[in-house]
PDB file of C-alpha atoms and ligand atoms in Angstrom:
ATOM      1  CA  UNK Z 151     -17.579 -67.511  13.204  1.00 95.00           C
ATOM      2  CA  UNK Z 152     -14.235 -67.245  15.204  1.00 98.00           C
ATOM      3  CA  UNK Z 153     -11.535 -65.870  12.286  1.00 98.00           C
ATOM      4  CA  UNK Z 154      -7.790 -65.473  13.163  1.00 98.00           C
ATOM      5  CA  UNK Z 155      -5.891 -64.233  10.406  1.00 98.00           C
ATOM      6  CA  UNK Z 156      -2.347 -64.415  10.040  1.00 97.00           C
ATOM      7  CA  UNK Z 157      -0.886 -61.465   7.905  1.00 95.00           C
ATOM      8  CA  UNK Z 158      -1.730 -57.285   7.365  1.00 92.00           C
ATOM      9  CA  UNK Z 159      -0.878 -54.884   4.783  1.00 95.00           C
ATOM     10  CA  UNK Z 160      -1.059 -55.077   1.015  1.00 97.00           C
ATOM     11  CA  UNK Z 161       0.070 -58.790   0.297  1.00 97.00           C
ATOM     12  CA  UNK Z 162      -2.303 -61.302  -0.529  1.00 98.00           C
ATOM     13  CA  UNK Z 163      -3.841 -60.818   3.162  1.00 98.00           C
ATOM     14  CA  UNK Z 164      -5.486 -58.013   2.174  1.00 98.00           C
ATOM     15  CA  UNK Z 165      -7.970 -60.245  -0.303  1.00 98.00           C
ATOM     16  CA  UNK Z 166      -9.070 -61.866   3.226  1.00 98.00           C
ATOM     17  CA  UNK Z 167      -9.059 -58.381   5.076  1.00 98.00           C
ATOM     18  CA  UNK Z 168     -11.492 -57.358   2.823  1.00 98.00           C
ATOM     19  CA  UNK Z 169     -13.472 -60.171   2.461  1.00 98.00           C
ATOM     20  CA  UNK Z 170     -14.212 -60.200   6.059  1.00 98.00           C
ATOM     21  CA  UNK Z 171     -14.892 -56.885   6.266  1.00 98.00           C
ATOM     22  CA  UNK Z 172     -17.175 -56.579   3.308  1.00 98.00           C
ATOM     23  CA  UNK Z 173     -18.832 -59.575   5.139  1.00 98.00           C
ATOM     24  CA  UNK Z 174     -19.037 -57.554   8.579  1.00 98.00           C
ATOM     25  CA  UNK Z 175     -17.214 -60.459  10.303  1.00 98.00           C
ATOM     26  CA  UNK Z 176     -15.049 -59.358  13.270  1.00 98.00           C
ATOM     27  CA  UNK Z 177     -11.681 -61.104  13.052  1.00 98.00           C
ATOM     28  CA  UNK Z 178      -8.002 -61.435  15.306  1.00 98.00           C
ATOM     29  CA  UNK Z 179      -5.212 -60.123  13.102  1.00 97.00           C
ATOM     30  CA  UNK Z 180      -1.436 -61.343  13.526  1.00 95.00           C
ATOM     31  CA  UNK Z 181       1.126 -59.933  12.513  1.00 92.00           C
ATOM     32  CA  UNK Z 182       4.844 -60.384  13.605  1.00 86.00           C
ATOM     33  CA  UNK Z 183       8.287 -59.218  11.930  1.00 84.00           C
ATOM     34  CA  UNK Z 184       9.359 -61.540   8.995  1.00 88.00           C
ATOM     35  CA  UNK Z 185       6.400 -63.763   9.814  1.00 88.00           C
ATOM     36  CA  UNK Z 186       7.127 -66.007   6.681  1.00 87.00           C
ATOM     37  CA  UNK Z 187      10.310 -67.085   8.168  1.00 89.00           C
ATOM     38  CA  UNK Z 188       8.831 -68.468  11.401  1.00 88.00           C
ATOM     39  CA  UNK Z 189       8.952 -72.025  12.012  1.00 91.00           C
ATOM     40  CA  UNK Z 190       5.847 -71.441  14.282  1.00 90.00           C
ATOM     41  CA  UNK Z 191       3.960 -70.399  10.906  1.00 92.00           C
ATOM     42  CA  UNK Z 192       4.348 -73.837   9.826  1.00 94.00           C
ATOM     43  CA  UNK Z 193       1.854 -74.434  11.909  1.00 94.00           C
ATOM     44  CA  UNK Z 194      -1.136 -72.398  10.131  1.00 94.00           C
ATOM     45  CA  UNK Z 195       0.797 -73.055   6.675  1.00 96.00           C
ATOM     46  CA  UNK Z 196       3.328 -75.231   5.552  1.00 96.00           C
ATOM     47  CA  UNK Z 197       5.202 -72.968   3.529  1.00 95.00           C
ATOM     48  CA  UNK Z 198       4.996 -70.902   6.589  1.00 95.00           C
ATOM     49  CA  UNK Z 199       3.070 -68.037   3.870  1.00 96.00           C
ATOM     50  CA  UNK Z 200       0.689 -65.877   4.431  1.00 96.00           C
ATOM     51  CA  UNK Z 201      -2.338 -64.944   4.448  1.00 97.00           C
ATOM     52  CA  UNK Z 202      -3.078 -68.213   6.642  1.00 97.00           C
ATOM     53  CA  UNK Z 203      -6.064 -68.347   8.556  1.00 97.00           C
ATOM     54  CA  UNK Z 204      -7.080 -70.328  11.658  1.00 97.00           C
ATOM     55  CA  UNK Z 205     -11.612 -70.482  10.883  1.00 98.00           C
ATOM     56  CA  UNK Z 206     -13.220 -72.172  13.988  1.00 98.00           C
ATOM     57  CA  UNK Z 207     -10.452 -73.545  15.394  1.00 97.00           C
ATOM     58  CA  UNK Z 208      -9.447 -75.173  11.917  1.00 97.00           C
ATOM     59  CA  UNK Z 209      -6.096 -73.729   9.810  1.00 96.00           C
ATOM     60  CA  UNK Z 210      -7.172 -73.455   5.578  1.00 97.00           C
ATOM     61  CA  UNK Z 211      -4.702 -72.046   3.433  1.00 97.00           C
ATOM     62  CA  UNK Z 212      -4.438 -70.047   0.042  1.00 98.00           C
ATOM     63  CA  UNK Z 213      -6.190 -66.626  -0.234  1.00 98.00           C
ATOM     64  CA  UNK Z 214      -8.572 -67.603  -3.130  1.00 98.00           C
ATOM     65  CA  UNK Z 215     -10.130 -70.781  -0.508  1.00 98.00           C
ATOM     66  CA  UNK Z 216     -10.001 -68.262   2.655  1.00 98.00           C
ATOM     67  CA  UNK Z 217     -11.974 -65.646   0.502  1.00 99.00           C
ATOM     68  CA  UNK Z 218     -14.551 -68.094  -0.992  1.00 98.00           C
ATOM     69  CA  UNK Z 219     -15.537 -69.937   2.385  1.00 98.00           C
ATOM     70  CA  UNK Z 220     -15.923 -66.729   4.297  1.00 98.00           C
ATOM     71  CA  UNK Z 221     -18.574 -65.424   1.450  1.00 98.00           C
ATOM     72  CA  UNK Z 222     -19.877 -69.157   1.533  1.00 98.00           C
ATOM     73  CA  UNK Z 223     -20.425 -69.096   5.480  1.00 98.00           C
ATOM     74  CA  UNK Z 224     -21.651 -65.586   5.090  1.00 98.00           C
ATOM     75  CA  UNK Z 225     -24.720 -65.384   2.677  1.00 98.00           C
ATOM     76  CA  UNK Z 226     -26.306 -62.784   3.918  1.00 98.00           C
ATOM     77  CA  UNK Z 227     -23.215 -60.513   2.452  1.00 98.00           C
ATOM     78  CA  UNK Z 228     -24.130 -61.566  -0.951  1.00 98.00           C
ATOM     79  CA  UNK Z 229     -20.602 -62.293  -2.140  1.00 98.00           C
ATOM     80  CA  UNK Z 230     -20.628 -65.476  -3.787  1.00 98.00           C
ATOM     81  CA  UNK Z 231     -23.064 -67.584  -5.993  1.00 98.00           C
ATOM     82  CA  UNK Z 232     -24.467 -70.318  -4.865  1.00 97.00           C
ATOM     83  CA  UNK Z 233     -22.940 -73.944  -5.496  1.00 97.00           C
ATOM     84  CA  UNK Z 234     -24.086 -75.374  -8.456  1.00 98.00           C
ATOM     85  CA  UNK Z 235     -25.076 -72.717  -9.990  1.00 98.00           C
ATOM     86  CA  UNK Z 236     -23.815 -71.577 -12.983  1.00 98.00           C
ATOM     87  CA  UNK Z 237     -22.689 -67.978 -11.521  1.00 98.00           C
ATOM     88  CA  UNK Z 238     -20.544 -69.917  -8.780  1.00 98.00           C
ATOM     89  CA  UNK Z 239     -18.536 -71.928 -11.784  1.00 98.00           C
ATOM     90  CA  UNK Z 240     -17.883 -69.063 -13.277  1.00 98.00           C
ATOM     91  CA  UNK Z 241     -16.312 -67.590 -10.087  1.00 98.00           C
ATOM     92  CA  UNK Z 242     -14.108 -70.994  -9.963  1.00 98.00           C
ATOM     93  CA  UNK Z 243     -13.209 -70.247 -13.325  1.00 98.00           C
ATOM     94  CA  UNK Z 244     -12.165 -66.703 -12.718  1.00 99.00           C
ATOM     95  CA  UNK Z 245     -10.103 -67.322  -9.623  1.00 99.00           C
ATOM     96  CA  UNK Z 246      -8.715 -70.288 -11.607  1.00 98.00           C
ATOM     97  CA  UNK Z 247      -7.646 -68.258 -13.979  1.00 99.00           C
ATOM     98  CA  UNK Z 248      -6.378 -65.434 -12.204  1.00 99.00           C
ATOM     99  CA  UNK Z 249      -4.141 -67.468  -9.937  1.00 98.00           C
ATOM    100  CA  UNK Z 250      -2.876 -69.764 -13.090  1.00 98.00           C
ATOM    101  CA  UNK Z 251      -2.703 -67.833 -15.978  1.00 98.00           C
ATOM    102  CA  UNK Z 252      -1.795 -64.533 -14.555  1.00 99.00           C
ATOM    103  CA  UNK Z 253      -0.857 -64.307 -10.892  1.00 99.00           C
ATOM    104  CA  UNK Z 254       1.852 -67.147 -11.601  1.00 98.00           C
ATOM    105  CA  UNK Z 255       3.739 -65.301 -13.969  1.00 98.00           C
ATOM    106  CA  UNK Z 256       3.842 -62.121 -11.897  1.00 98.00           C
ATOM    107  CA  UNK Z 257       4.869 -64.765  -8.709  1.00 98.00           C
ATOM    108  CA  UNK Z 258       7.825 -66.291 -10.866  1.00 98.00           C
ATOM    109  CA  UNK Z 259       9.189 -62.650 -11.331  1.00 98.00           C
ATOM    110  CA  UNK Z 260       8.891 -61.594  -8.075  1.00 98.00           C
ATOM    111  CA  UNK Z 261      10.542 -64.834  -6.647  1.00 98.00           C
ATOM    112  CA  UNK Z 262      13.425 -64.232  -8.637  1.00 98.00           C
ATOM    113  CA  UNK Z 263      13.481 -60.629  -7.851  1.00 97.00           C
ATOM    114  CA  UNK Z 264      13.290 -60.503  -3.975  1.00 96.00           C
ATOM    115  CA  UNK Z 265      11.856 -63.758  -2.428  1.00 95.00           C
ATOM    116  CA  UNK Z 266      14.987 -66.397  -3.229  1.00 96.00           C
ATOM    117  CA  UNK Z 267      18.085 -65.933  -2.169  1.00 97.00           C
ATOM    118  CA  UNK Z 268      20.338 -64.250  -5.008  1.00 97.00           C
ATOM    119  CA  UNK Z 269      22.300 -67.219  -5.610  1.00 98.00           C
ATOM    120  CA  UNK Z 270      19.259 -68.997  -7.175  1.00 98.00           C
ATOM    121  CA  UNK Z 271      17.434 -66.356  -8.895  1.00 98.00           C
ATOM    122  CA  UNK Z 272      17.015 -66.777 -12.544  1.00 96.00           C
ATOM    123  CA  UNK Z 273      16.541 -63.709 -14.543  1.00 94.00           C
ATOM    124  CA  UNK Z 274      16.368 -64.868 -17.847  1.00 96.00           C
ATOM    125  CA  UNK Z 275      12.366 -65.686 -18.210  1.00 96.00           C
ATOM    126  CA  UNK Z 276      11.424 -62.001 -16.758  1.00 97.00           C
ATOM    127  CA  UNK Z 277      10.423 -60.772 -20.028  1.00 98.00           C
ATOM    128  CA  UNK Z 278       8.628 -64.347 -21.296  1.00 98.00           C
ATOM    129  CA  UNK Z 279       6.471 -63.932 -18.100  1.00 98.00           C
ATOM    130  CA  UNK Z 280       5.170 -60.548 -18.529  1.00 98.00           C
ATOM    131  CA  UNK Z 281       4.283 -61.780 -22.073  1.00 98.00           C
ATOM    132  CA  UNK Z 282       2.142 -64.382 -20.658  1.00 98.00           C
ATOM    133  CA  UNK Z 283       1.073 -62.424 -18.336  1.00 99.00           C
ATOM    134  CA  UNK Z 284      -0.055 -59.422 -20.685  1.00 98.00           C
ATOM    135  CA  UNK Z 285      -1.951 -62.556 -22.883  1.00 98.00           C
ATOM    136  CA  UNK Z 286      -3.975 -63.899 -19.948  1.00 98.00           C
ATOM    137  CA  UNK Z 287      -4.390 -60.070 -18.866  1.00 99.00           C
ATOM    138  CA  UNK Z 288      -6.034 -59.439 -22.733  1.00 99.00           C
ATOM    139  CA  UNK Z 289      -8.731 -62.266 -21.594  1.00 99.00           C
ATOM    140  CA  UNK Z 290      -9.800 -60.074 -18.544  1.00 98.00           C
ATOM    141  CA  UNK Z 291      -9.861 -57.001 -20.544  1.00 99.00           C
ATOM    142  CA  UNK Z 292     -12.020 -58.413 -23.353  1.00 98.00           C
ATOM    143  CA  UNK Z 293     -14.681 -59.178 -20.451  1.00 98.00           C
ATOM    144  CA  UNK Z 294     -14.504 -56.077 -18.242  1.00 98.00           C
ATOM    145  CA  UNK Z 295     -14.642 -54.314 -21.269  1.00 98.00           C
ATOM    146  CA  UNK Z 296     -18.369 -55.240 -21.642  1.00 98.00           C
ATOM    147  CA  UNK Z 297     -19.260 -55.724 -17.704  1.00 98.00           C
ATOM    148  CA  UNK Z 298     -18.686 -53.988 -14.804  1.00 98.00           C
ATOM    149  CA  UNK Z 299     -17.440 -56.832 -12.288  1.00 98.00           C
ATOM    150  CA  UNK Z 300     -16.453 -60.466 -13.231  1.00 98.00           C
ATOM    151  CA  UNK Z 301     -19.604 -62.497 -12.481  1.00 98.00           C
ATOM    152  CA  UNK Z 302     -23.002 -61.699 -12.737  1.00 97.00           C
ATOM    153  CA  UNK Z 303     -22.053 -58.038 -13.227  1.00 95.00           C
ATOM    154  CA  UNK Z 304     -22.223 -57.033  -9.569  1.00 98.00           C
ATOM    155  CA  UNK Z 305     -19.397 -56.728  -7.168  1.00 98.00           C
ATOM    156  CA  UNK Z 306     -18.311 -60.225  -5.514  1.00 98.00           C
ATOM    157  CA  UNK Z 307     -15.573 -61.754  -4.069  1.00 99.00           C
ATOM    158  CA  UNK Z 308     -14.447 -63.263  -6.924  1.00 99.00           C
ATOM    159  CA  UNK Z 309     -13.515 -59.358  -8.069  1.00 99.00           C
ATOM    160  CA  UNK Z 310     -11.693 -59.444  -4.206  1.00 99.00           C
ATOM    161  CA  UNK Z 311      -9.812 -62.324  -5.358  1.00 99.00           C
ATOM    162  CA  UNK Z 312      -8.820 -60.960  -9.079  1.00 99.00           C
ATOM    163  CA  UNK Z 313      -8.614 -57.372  -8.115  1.00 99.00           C
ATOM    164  CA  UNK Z 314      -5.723 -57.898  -6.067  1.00 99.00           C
ATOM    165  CA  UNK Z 315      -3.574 -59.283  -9.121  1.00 99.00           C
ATOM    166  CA  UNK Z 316      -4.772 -56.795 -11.471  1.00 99.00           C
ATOM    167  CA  UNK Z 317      -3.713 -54.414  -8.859  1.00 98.00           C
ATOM    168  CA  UNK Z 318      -0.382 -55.818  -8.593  1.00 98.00           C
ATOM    169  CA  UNK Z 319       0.147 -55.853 -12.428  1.00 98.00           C
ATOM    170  CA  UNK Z 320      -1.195 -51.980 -12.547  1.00 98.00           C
ATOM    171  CA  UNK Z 321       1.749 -51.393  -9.969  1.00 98.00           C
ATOM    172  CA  UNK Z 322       3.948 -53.219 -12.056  1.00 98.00           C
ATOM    173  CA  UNK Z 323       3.403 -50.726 -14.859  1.00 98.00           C
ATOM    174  CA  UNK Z 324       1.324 -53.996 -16.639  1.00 98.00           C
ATOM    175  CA  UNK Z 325      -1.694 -52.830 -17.638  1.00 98.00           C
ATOM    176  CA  UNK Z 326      -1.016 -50.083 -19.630  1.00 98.00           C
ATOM    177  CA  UNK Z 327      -2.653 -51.424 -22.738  1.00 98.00           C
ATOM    178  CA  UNK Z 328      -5.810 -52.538 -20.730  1.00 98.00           C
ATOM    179  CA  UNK Z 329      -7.772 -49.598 -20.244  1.00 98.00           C
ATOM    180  CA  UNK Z 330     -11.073 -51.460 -19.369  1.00 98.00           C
ATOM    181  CA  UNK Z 331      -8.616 -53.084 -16.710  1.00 99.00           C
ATOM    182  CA  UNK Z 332      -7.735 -49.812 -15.400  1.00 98.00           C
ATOM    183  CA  UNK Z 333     -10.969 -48.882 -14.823  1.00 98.00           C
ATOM    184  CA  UNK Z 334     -12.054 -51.958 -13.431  1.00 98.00           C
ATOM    185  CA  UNK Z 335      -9.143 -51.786 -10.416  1.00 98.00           C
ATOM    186  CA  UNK Z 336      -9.919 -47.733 -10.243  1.00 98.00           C
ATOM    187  CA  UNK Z 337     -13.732 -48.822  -9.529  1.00 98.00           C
ATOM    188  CA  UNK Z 338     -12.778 -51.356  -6.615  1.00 98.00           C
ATOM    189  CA  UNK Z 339      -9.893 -49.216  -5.179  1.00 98.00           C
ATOM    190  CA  UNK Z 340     -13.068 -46.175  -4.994  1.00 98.00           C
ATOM    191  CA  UNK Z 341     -15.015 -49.001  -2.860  1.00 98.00           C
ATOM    192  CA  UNK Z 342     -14.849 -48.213   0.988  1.00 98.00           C
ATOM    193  CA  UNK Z 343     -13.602 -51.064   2.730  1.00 98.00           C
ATOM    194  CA  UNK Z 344     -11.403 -51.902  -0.285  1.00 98.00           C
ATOM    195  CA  UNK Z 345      -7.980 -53.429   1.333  1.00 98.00           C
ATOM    196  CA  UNK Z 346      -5.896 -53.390  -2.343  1.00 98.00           C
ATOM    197  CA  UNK Z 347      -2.547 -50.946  -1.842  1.00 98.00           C
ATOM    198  CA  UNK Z 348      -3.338 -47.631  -3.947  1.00 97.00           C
ATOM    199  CA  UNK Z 349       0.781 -46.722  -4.849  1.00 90.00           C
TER     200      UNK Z 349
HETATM  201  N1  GSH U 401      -1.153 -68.809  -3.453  1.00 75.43           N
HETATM  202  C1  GSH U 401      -0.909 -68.238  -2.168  1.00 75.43           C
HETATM  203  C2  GSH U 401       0.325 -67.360  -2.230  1.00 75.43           C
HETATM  204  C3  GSH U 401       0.769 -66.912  -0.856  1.00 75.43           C
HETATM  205  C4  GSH U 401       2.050 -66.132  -0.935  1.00 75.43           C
HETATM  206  O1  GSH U 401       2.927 -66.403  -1.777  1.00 75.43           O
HETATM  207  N2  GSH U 401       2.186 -65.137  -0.048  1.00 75.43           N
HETATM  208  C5  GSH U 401       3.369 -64.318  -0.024  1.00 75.43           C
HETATM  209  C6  GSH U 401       3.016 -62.928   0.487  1.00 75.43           C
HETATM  210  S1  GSH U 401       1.874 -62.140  -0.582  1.00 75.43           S
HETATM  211  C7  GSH U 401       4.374 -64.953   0.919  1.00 75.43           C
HETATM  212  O2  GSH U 401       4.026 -65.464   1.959  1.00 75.43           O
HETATM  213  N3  GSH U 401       5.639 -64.905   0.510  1.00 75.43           N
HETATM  214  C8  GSH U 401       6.721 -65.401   1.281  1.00 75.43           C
HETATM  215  C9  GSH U 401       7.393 -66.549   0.599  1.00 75.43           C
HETATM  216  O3  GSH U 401       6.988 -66.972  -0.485  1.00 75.43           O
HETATM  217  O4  GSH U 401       8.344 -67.054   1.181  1.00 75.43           O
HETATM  218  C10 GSH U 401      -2.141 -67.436  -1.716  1.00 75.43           C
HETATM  219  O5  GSH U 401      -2.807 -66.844  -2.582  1.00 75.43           O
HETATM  220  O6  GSH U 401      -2.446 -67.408  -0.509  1.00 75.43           O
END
């Protein structure tokens, strides 16, 4: 499996740097200076974001799709349920949920905190979002509070995929009220090839 992927650090990247490595798949990192303002990204993603990956000579998008077809091409790993069974629906319905019922109201803040130019930032819904944020966050908590990791209670990469939000929102001072989330991110940050930023 021949993997370039475009984007390092501690942005949504890191849920495919760590998915490859936890899948002990060898991979060609890019990363350039203000990448997501290069017309040449447009070429591995139309929104010229990142992560964006290049997999076998074909470009896929979106972290969450990256994540899932590396654990999918990788079985050996043990990373991901397989299709059609009920284990693997629940991982759609955990990354489904993470990205649309809590990453998106973190996104909206941060978009009109530093990603849009000032003239078209709106400031006025910051508060509303970390409400819905905080209610979608109380769904997590009510599970991890009774299981160790989201799907059949052993680390996966569905945990790779919500892990990095919940890590985000910890940053973000979010989940103060969610203690079983706490300890949730605390127990992936303490694995070894975790990629999530620890600040
Ligand atoms: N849903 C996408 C979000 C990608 C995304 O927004 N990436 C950020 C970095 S973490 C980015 O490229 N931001 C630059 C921009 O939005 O212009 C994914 O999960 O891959």
């Amino acid at each position: 499996m021949e993997v370039t992927l475009f984007g390092t650090g501690t942005n949504r990247s890191a849920r495919c740097q760590w998915t490859l490595q936890e899948a002990g798949i060898e991979y060609a990192a890019i990363d350039r200076r203000d990448m997501t303002s290069l017309e040449e990204m447009r070429r591995y993603h139309p929104l010229a974001k990142i992560p964006a990956a290049v997999i076998d000579g074909r470009p896929l998008l979106e972290s969450a799709a990256i994540c899932t077809y590396i654990a999918d091409r990788v079985p050996d790993a043990k990373l991901i349920a397989a299709s059609g069974t009920f284990a693997r629906a629940e991982h759609d319905q955990w990354v489904a949920f993470c990205l649309a019922e809590m990453e998106a109201w973190l996104w909206n803040n941060a978009v009109n905190q530093y990603v849009l130019p000032e003239e078209r930032r709106i400031t006025a819904t910051f508060e509303q979002n970390v409400h819905m944020f905080k209610r979608s966050a109380a769904v997590a908590e009510a599970h991890l509070a009774q299981h160790d990791y989201l799907v059949e209670d052993r680390f996966t990469v569905t945990d790779i995929v919500v892990g990095w939000c919940l890590n985000w929102a910890r940053r973000l001072g979010h989940l103060e009220e969610f203690p079983a989330l706490g300890r949730y991110v605390q127990r992936l940050l303490a694995r070894p090839l975790c990629a999530l930023a620890r600040d």
